[in-house]
Structures are given as C-alpha cells and as structure tokens.
Short mmCIF file of C-alpha atoms and ligand atoms in Angstrom, two decimals:
data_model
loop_
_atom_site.label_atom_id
_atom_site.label_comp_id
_atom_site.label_asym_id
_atom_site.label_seq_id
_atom_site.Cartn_x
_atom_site.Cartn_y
_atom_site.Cartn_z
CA UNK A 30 6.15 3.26 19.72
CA UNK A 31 7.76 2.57 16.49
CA UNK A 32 5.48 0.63 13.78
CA UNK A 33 7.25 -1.96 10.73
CA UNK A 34 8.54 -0.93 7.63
CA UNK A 35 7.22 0.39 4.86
CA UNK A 36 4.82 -2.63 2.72
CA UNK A 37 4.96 -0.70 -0.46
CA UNK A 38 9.27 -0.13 -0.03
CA UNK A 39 9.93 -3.55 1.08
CA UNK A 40 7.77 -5.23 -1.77
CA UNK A 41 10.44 -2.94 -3.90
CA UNK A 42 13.36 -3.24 -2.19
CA UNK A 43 12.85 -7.15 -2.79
CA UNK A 44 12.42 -6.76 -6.39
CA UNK A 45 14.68 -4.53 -7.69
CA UNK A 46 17.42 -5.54 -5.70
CA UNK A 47 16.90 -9.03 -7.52
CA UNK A 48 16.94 -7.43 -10.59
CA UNK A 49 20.60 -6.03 -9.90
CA UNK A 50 23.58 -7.74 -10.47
CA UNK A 51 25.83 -8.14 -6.86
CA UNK A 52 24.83 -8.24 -3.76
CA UNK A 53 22.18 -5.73 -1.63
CA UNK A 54 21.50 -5.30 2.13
CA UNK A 55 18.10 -4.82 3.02
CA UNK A 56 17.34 -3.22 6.51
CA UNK A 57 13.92 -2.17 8.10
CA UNK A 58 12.19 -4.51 5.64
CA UNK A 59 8.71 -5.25 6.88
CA UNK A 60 8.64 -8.91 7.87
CA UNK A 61 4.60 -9.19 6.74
CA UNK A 62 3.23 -12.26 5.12
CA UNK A 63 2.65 -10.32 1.81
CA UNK A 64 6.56 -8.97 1.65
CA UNK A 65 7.77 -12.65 2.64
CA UNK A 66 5.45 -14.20 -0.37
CA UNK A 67 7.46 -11.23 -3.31
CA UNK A 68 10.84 -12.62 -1.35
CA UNK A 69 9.64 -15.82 -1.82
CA UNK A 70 8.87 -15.19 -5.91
CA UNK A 71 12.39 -13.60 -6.08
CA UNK A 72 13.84 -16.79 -5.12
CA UNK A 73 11.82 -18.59 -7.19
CA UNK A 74 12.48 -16.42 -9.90
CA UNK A 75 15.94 -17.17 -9.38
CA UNK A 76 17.56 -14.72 -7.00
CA UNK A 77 19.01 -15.74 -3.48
CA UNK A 78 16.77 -13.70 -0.95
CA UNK A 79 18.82 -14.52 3.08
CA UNK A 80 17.43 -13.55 6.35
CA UNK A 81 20.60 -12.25 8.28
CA UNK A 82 18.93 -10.98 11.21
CA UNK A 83 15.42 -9.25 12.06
CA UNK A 84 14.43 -6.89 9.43
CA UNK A 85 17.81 -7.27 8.41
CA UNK A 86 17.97 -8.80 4.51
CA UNK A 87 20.35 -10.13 1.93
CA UNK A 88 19.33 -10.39 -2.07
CA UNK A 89 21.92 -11.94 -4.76
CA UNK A 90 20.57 -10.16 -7.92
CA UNK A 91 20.28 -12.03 -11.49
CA UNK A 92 19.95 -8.60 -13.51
CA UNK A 93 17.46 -6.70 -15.60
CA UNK A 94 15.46 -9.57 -17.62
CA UNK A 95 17.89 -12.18 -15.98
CA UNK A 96 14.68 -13.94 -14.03
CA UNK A 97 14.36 -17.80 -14.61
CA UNK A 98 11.82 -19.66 -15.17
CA UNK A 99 9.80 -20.45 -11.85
CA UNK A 100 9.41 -24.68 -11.24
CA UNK A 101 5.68 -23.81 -9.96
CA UNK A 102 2.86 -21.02 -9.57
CA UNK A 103 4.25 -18.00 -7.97
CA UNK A 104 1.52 -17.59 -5.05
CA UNK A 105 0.88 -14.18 -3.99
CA UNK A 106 -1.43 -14.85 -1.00
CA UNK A 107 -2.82 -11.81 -0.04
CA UNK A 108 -0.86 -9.07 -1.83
CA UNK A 109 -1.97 -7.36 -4.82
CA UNK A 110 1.27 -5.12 -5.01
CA UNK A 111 3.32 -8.18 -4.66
CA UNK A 112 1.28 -9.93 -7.39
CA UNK A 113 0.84 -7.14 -9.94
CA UNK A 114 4.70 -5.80 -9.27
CA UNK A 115 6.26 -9.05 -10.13
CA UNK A 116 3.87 -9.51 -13.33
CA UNK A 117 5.39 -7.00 -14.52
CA UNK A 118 8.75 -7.61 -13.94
CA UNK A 119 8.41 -10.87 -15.37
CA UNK A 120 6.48 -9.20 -18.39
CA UNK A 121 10.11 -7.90 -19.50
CA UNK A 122 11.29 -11.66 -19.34
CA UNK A 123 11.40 -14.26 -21.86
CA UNK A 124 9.85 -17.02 -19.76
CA UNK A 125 6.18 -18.62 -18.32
CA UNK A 126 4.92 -18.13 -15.02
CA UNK A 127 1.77 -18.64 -13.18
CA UNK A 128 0.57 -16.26 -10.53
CA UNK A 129 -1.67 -17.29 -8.07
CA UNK A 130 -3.47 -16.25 -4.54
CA UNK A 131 -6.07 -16.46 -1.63
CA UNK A 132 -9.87 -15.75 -2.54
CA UNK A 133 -9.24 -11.92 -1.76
CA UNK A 134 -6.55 -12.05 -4.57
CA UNK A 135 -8.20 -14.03 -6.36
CA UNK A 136 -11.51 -11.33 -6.78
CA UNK A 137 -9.36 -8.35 -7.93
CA UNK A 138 -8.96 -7.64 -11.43
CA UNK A 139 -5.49 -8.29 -13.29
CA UNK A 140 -6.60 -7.35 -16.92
CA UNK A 141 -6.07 -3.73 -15.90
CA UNK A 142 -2.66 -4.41 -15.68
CA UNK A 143 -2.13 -7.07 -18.62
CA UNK A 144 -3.22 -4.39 -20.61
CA UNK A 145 -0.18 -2.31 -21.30
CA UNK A 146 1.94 -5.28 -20.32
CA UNK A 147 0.68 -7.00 -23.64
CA UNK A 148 1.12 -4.01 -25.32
CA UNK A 149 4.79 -4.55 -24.70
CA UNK A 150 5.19 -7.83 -25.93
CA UNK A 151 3.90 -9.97 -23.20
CA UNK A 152 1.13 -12.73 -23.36
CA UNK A 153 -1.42 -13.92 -21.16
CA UNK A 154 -1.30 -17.54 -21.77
CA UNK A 155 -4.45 -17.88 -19.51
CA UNK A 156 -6.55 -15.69 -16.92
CA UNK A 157 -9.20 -16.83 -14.66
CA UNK A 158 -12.94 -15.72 -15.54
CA UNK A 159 -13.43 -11.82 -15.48
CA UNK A 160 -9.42 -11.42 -15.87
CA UNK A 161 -8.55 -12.50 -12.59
CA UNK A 162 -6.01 -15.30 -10.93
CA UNK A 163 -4.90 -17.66 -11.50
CA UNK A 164 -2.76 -16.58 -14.97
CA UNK A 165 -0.16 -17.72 -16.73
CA UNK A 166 2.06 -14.99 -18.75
CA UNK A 167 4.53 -15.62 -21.18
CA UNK A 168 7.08 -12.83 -20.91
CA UNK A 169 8.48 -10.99 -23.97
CA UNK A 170 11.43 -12.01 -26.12
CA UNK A 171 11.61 -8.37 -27.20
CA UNK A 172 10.01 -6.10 -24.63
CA UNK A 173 8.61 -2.79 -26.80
CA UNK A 174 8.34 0.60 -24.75
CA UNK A 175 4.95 2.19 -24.40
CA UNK A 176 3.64 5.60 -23.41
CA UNK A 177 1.32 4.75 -21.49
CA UNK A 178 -1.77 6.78 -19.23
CA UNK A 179 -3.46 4.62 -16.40
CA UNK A 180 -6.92 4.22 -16.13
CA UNK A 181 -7.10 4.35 -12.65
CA UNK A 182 -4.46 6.28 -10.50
CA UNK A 183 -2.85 3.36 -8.81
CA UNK A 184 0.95 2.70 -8.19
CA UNK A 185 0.83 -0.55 -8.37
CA UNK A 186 -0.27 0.17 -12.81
CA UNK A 187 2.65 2.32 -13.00
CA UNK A 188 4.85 0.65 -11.39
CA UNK A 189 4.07 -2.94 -13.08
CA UNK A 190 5.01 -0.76 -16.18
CA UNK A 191 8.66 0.68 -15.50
CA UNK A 192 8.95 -2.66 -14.17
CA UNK A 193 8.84 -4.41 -17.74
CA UNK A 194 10.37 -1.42 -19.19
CA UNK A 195 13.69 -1.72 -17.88
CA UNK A 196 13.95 -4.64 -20.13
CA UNK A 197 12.92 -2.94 -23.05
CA UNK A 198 14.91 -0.70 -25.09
CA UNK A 199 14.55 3.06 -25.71
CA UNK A 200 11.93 4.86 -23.39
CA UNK A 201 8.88 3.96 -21.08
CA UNK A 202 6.62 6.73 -20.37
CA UNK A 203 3.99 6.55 -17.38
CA UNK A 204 1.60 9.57 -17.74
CA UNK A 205 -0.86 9.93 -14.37
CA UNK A 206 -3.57 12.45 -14.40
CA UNK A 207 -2.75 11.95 -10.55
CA UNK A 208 0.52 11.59 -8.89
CA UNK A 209 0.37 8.61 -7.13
CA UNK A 210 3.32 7.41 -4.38
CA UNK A 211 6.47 7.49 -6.06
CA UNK A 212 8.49 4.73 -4.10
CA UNK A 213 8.80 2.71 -7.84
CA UNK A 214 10.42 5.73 -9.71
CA UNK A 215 12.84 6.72 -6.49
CA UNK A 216 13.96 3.29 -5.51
CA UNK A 217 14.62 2.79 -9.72
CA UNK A 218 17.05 5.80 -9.57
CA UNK A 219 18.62 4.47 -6.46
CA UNK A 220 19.70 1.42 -7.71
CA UNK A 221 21.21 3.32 -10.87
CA UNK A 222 18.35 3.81 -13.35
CA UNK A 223 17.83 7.29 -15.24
CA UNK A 224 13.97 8.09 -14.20
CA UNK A 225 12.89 11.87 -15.51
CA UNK A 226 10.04 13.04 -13.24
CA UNK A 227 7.93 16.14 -14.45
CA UNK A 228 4.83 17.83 -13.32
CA UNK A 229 1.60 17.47 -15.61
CA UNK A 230 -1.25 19.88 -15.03
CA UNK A 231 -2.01 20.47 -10.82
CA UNK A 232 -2.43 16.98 -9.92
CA UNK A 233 -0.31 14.83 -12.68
CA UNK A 234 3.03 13.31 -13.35
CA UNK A 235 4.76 11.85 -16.57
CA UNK A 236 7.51 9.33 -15.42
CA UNK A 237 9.98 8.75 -18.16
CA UNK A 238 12.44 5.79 -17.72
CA UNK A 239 15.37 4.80 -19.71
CA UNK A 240 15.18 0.96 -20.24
CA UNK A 241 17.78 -2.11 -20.27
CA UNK A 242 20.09 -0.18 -17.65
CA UNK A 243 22.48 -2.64 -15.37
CA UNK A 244 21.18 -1.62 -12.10
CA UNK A 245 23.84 -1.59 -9.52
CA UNK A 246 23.68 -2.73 -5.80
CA UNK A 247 22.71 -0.28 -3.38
CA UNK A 248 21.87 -1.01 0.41
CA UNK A 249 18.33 -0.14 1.45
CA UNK A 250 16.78 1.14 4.39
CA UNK A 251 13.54 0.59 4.71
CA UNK A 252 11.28 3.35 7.15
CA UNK A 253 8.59 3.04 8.94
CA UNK A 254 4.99 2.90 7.14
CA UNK A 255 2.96 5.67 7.04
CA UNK A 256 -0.22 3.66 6.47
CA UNK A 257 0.40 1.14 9.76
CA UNK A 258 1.35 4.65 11.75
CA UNK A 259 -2.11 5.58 10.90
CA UNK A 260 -4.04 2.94 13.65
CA UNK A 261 -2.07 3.82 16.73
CA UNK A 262 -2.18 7.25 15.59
CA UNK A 263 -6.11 7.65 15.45
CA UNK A 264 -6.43 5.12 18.78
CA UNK A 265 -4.57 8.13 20.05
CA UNK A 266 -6.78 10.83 18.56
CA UNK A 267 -10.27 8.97 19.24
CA UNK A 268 -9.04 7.84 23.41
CA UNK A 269 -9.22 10.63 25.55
CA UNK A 270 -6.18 11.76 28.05
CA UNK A 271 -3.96 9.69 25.27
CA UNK A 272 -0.46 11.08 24.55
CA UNK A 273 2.02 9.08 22.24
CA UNK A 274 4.91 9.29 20.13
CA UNK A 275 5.09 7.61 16.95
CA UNK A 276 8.85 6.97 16.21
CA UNK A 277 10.58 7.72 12.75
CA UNK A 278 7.20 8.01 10.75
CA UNK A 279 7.67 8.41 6.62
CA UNK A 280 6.66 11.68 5.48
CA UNK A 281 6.41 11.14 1.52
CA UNK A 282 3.83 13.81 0.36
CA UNK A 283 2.43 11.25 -1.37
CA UNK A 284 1.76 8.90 1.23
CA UNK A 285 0.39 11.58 3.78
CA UNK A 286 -2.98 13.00 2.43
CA UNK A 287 -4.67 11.26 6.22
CA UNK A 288 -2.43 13.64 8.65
CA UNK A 289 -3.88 16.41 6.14
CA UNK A 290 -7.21 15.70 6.48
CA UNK A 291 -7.42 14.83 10.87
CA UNK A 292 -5.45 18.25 11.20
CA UNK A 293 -8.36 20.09 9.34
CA UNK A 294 -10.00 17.82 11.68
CA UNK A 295 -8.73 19.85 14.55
CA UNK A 296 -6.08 16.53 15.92
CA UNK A 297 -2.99 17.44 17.17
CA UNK A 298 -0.35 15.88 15.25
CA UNK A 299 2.64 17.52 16.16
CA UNK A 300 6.52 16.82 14.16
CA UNK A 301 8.94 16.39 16.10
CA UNK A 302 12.82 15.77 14.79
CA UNK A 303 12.39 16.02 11.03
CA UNK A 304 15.18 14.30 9.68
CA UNK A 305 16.02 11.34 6.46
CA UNK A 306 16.08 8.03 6.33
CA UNK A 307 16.13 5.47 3.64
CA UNK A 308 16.06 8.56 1.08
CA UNK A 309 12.85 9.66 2.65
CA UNK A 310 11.48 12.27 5.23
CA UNK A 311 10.87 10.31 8.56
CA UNK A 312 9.97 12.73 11.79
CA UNK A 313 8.50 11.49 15.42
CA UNK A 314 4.81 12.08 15.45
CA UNK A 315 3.46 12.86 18.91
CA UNK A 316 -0.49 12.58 19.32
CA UNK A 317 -2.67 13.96 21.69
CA UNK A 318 -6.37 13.73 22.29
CA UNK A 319 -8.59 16.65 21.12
CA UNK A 320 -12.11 16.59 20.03
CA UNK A 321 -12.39 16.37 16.50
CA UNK A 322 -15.16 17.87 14.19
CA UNK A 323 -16.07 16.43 10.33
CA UNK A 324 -14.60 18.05 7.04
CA UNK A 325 -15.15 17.31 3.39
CA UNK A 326 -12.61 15.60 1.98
CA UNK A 327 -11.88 16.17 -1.82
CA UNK A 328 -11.57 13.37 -4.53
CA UNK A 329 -8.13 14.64 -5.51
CA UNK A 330 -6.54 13.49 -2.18
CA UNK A 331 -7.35 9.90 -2.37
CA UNK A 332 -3.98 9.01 -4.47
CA UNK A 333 -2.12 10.28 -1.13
CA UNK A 334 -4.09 8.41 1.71
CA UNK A 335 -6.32 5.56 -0.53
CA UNK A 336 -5.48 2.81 2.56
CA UNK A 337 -6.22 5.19 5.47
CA UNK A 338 -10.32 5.91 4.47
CA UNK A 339 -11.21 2.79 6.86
CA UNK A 340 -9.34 4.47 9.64
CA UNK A 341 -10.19 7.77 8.80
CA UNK A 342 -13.84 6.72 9.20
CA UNK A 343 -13.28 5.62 12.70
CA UNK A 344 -11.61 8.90 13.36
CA UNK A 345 -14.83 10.72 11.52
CA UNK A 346 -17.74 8.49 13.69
CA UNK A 347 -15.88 10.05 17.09
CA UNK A 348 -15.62 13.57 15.31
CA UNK A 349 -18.67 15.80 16.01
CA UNK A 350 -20.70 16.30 12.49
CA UNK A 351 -20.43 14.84 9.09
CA UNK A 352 -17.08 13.62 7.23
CA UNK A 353 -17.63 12.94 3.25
CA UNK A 354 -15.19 10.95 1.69
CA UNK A 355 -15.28 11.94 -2.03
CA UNK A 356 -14.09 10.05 -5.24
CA UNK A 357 -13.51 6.62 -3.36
CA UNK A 358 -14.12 4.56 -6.65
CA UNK A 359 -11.26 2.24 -5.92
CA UNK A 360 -11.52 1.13 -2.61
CA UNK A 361 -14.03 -1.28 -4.23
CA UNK A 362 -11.05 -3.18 -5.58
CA UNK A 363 -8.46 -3.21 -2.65
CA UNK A 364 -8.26 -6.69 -0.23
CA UNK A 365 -12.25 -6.52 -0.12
CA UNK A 366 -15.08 -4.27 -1.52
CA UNK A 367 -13.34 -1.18 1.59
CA UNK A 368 -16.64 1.13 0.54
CA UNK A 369 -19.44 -1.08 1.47
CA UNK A 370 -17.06 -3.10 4.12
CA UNK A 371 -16.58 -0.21 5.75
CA UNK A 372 -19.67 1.31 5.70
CA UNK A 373 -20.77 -1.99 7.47
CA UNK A 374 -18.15 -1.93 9.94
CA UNK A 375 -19.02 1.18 10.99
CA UNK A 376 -23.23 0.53 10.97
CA UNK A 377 -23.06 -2.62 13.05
CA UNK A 378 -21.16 -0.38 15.79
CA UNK A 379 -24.16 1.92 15.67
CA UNK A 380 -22.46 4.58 13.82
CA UNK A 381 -24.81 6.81 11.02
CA UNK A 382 -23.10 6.42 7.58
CA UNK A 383 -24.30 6.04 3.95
CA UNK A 384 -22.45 5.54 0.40
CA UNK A 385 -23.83 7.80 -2.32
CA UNK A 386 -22.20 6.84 -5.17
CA UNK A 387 -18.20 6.88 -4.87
CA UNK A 388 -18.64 8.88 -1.54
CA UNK A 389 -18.65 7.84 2.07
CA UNK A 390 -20.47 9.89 4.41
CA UNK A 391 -19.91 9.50 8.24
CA UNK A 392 -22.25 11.27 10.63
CA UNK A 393 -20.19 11.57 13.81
CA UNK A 394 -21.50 12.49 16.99
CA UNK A 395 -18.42 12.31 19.31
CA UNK A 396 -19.77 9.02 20.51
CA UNK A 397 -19.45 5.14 19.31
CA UNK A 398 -21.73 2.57 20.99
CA UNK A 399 -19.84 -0.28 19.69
CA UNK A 400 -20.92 -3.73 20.73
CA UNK A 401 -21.06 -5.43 16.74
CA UNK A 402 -19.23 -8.05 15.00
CA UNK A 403 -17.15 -6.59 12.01
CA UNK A 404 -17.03 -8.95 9.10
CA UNK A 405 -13.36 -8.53 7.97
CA UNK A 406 -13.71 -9.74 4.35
CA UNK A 407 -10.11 -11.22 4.52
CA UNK A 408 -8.95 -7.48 4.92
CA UNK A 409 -6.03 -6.50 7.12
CA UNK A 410 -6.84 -3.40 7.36
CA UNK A 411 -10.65 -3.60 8.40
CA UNK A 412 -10.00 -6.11 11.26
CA UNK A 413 -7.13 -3.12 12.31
CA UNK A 414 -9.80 0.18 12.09
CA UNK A 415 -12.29 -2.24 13.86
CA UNK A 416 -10.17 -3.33 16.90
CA UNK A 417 -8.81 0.84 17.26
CA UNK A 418 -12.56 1.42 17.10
CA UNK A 419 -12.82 -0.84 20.04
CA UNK A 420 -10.64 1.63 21.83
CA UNK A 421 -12.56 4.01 22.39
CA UNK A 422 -16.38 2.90 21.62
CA UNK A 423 -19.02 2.87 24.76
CA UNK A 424 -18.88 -1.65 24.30
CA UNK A 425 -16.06 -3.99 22.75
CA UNK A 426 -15.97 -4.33 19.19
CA UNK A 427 -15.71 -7.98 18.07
CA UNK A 428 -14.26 -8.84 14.30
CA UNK A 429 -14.49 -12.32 12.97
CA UNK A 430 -10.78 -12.81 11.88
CA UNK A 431 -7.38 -10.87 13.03
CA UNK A 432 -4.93 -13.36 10.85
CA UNK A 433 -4.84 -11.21 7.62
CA UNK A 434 -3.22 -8.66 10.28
CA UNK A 435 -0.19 -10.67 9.92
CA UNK A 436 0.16 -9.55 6.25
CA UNK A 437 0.83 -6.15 7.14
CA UNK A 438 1.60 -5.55 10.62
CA UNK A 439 3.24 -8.09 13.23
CA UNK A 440 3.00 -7.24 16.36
CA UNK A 441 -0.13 -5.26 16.22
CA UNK A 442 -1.97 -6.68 18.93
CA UNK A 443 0.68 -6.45 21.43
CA UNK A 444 0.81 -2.64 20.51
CA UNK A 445 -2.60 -1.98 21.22
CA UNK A 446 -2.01 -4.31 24.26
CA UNK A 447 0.90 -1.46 24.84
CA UNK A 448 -1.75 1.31 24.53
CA UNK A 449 -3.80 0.05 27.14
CA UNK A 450 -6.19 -1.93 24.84
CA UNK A 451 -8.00 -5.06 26.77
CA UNK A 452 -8.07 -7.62 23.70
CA UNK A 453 -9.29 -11.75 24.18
C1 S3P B 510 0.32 0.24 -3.43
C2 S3P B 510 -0.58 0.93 -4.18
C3 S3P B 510 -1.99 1.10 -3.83
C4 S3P B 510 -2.27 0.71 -2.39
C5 S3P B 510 -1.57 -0.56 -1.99
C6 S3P B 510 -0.07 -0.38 -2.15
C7 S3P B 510 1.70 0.14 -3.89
O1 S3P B 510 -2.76 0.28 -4.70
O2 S3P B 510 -3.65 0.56 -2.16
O3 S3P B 510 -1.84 -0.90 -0.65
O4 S3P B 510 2.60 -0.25 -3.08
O5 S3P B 510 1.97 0.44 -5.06
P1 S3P B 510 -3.24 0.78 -6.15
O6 S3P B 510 -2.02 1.02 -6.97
O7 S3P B 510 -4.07 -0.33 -6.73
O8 S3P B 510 -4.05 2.01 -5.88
#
C-alpha cells in the first residue's frame, strides 16, 4: 500500500514555489483539503497554482515579498500549518490580509506566532478574542531580522519566521531548544536560499537564513507521509496474522520518533529498499503482527512524532502493561484538545488510561473491548486512530464524523477497506 504525500512538504512546496520567480513542477503533492486551501491562498495571493494531472502540480511564482494583495479573507479551513505558514509569508509583505477558518482553527492560538512576526515589522490590524481567527495583518514595508527562540518547539513558529525573513535584509536566526522537522529550512535551500544549520546543546538547533534571496525554480517531489503511514502501520501491528508493506515511506529523523518508540515496543518494522526521494530518505516498511508490551516514552521525543501519540495510544491499549506518554503539553493545541480527546477515545472503548499532568498513561492489557462512540472534535486524526482501533477491538468502534479525514488523507477508508476492515 502506498499512503499520500507528505502534508507538511506539500503545504511548502505550495508556498515557496510561489515565492520564486519562473515556473515549478510539483509531483506527489498531497491532494488534502488543508494543502488545496494554502494552493488556494497562493492564488489569491497572486501566484498561478494548475492541476496538470493527479498529484501532479504547476505554480507561476511572483518572488520573495512579490505577494498581492488578496480581494477577500484567506480561509484556512482546517489547517493550522497552512494558516500560520502563509502569515508569515505575508508578514514579509507590504500588504493587508485576513486569515480565517473552521471552529477547530478558529480555537488555536495565533498570538504565539504574531509575536516575532511584529517584532519584524508586521501589524496585527485585528485578532479575534484570546488572539485567535479571524485577523487581519498588515505586512511590513521594511521587514527587520530577528533572532529569535520559540516558546514552544513547533515547526510551524519557525517556519512562519524564515518565512518573513526572506524578505528582510541581513540575517534571521531561529534558535530551538528542540529540533523540530526541518522540511522549512531544506525545501528553503532547495529552491536557492543560503540556510546555515548547527547543532545547539543535545536536543537544539539554531537555523540561520540569509534574507531577500531570488529563489529560483526547482521541481519538487513530494514523498509519502510519515504521519498517514503511521494508521495502516499500527492496524498492522494491533491485527493479528497481518503482514503489509508500506511503499516509499519518509524517513526524516525528525519525523520518525513513533517507529522508535513501537520497536522498543517489540513491533516488527522491518526496512526494506532504503533509497531517496524528493531530497529525503524513503524505504518500504513491511509490518508484521507481534505482541507488543508498554515502554516509557521520554518528553524529548515528542518534536519527532507530536501527531502519532493518538495512534500510538491505540498501539499502547493492545500492548500488554503500561505506556506513559511524557511532556505532551502541546497536543492541547493541535485540531482539538488530542490529550483529553484521546484519553476519551480510548475510555469509551473500555481501555484504562489517565492524564497526569502533560502525561498520558495507557494501561494495556493486549485486549480492546471496543463498542463506544468516539467524539472526533473536528480532528482528522482522532476519527483515523478510532476507526484502526476498530480493527482489531473485541466490538466495532463508532466515531461521530469521518469528513475532517479528507483534510489529510483521501482514500483512507478504501485502504482500510483494502486491509480487510468491514466499515458502514
Ligand atoms: C507541522 C508542525 C506541527 C504538526 C503539524 C504540522 C508543520 O505543528 O503538529 O501537524 O508542518 O510544520 P507545531 O509546529 O504546532 O508543533
């Protein structure tokens, strides 16, 4: 089986590729609702964004601070990296837009990232109660670089900031106590820009880009995503006498902390045909069933795995003993409240769990009983752990909503239809 694109390489692909000048070819892009709304944006903002064929992608770039002013609210639906991404490439801009989104969206916090943005010149013209959507930014004139250290470690903070500082002069510095995936900083270099990478302390990075570079054309292929490999992947760990190959899976060490932690798990995840693709490390992952048992899993890890916890705690309630999930502070702010939605998820199914403070603690017996509704919360990737929890629990597992799947994964039904699921 081979799962979509990457969501976090398509959202960039889109962007920077409009913020070239010439012509790019975009291949393997996931064709999600979330990616479609940034294409949308990009044409909004200006560039010419062209379907040629599935997956298959054509952008017209307007250059480095060369967006135009958008007619009408640039609306994000779903996708936080779309939506915090492209405020920040408009932050290096000298025009107004308004960013807007679905009632998920609108409930996560923006001010963390018009912070630093403001820092550099931009303006919030307006922001929603508590600092959320909708807003209106005014752009800067004269975009100022920043050094600048993240509260939180989150990709989507960092890369808002290189965003805006390609547009200013001189040199942007992201500093993250931990390295978080890198996709922003490679893609940047791809498409011409001088990034310096260097190690800080055992889990840090400083990111040090050169701003108002003309970044050049460059065709894009997009691979598979690690983070939709991870359902089919733990259906095949949890469903006994299951045996599957996952085609071309991404392998950026920042991206893989989950195959880490269900191998100390005791899974069999075995690599077959290492190889590259799209600048990345892509091999075939083929999955077998073997009884897992729980493991501690350390607060330093989350950067590398923080949208596989839901699955992994599906994984954890078949394991034998107890999984804790350490440090899981910002799941609270993903597509729903992920702590408490999944600690739900998993009690209405019959499974032992508690939250103590930032942790989640599963106590798995080998067995699910299964036979709740999950509340999905608007959440993609709860109504997805839910239905491969359905897989393999003792009764169906019902969830309220599967149309937020669309935003990350098309054609995930019909794959767990492939895998022998019985869904209606
Ligand atoms: C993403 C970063 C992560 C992740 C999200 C994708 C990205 O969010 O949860 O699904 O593409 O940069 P944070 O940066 O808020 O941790």
């Amino acid at each position: 089986m081979r799962v979509p694109g990457d969501k976090s390489m398509s959202h960039r692909a889109l962007i920077l590729s409009a913020m070239t000048v010439g012509e790019t070819t975009i291949t393997g892009l996931l064709e999600g609702e979330d990616v479609i709304n940034t294409g949308k944006a990009m044409r909004a903002l200006g560039a010419s964004v062209e379907r040629v064929g599935p997956g298959n992608w054509r952008v017209n770039g307007v250059g480095v601070a060369g967006f135009a002013e958008p007619s009408g609210p640039l609306d994000f639906g779903n996708s936080g990296t779309g939506c915090r991404l492209v405020i920040g490439a408009v932050a290096g801009c000298p025009i107004t837009a308004t960013f807007e989104g679905d009632a998920s969206l609108r409930s996560r916090p923006m001010k963390r990232v018009l912070d630093p943005l403001e820092r550099m010149g931009a303006r919030a013209l307006s922001v929603a109660d508590g600092g959320r959507l909708p807003l209106t930014l005014q752009g800067a004139r004269d975009p100022v670089p920043i050094v600048y250290e993240p509260p939180a470690a989150s990709a989507q903070l960092k890369s808002a900031v290189l965003l805006a500082g390609l547009a200013a002069p001189g040199e942007t510095v992201v500093i993250e106590a931990q390295a978080t995936r890198d996709h922003t900083e490679r893609m940047l270099r791809h498409f011409g820009a001088d990034v310096r990478v260097e190690n800080v302390g055992a889990h840090g990075r400083r990111v040090t880009l050169r701003g108002q570079p003309e970044l050049t054309p460059a065709a894009v292929t997009v691979p598979t995503d690690p983070s939709s490999a991870a359902f089919p992947l733990v259906a095949g760990l949890i469903v006994p006498g299951s045996d599957i190959v996952l085609d071309g899976v991404m392998l950026n060490p920042l991206r893989t902390g989950l195959f880490a932690t269900l191998r100390e798990m005791g899974a069999t995840i075995e690599e077959l045909d290492r190889r590259a693709e799209g600048g990345e490390d892509v091999a075939d992952l083929r999955i077998r069933f073997a009884p897992m048992r729980g493991v501690e899993v350390p607060p330093e890890r989350a950067p590398s795995m923080i949208d596989e916890y839901l699955v992994l705690a599906v994984a954890a309630a078949f394991a034998e003993g107890t999984t804790r999930m350490r440090g899981l502070k910002e799941l609270r702010v993903k597509e729903s409240d992920r702590l408490a939605a999944t600690a739900d998820m998993l009690r209405v199914n019959g499974v032992n769990v508690e939250i103590e403070g930032d942790d989640l603690i599963v106590h798995g017996n080998g067995r699910v009983g299964g036979g709740g509704l999950v509340a999905t919360h608007m959440d993609h990737r709860i109504a997805m752990s839910a239905l491969v929890m359905g897989l393999a629990s003792e009764k169906p597992v019902r969830v309220d909503d599967t149309a937020f799947i669309q935003t990350s994964f098309p054609g995930f039904i019909e794959m767990m239809r492939a895998m022998g699921g019985d869904l209606s």
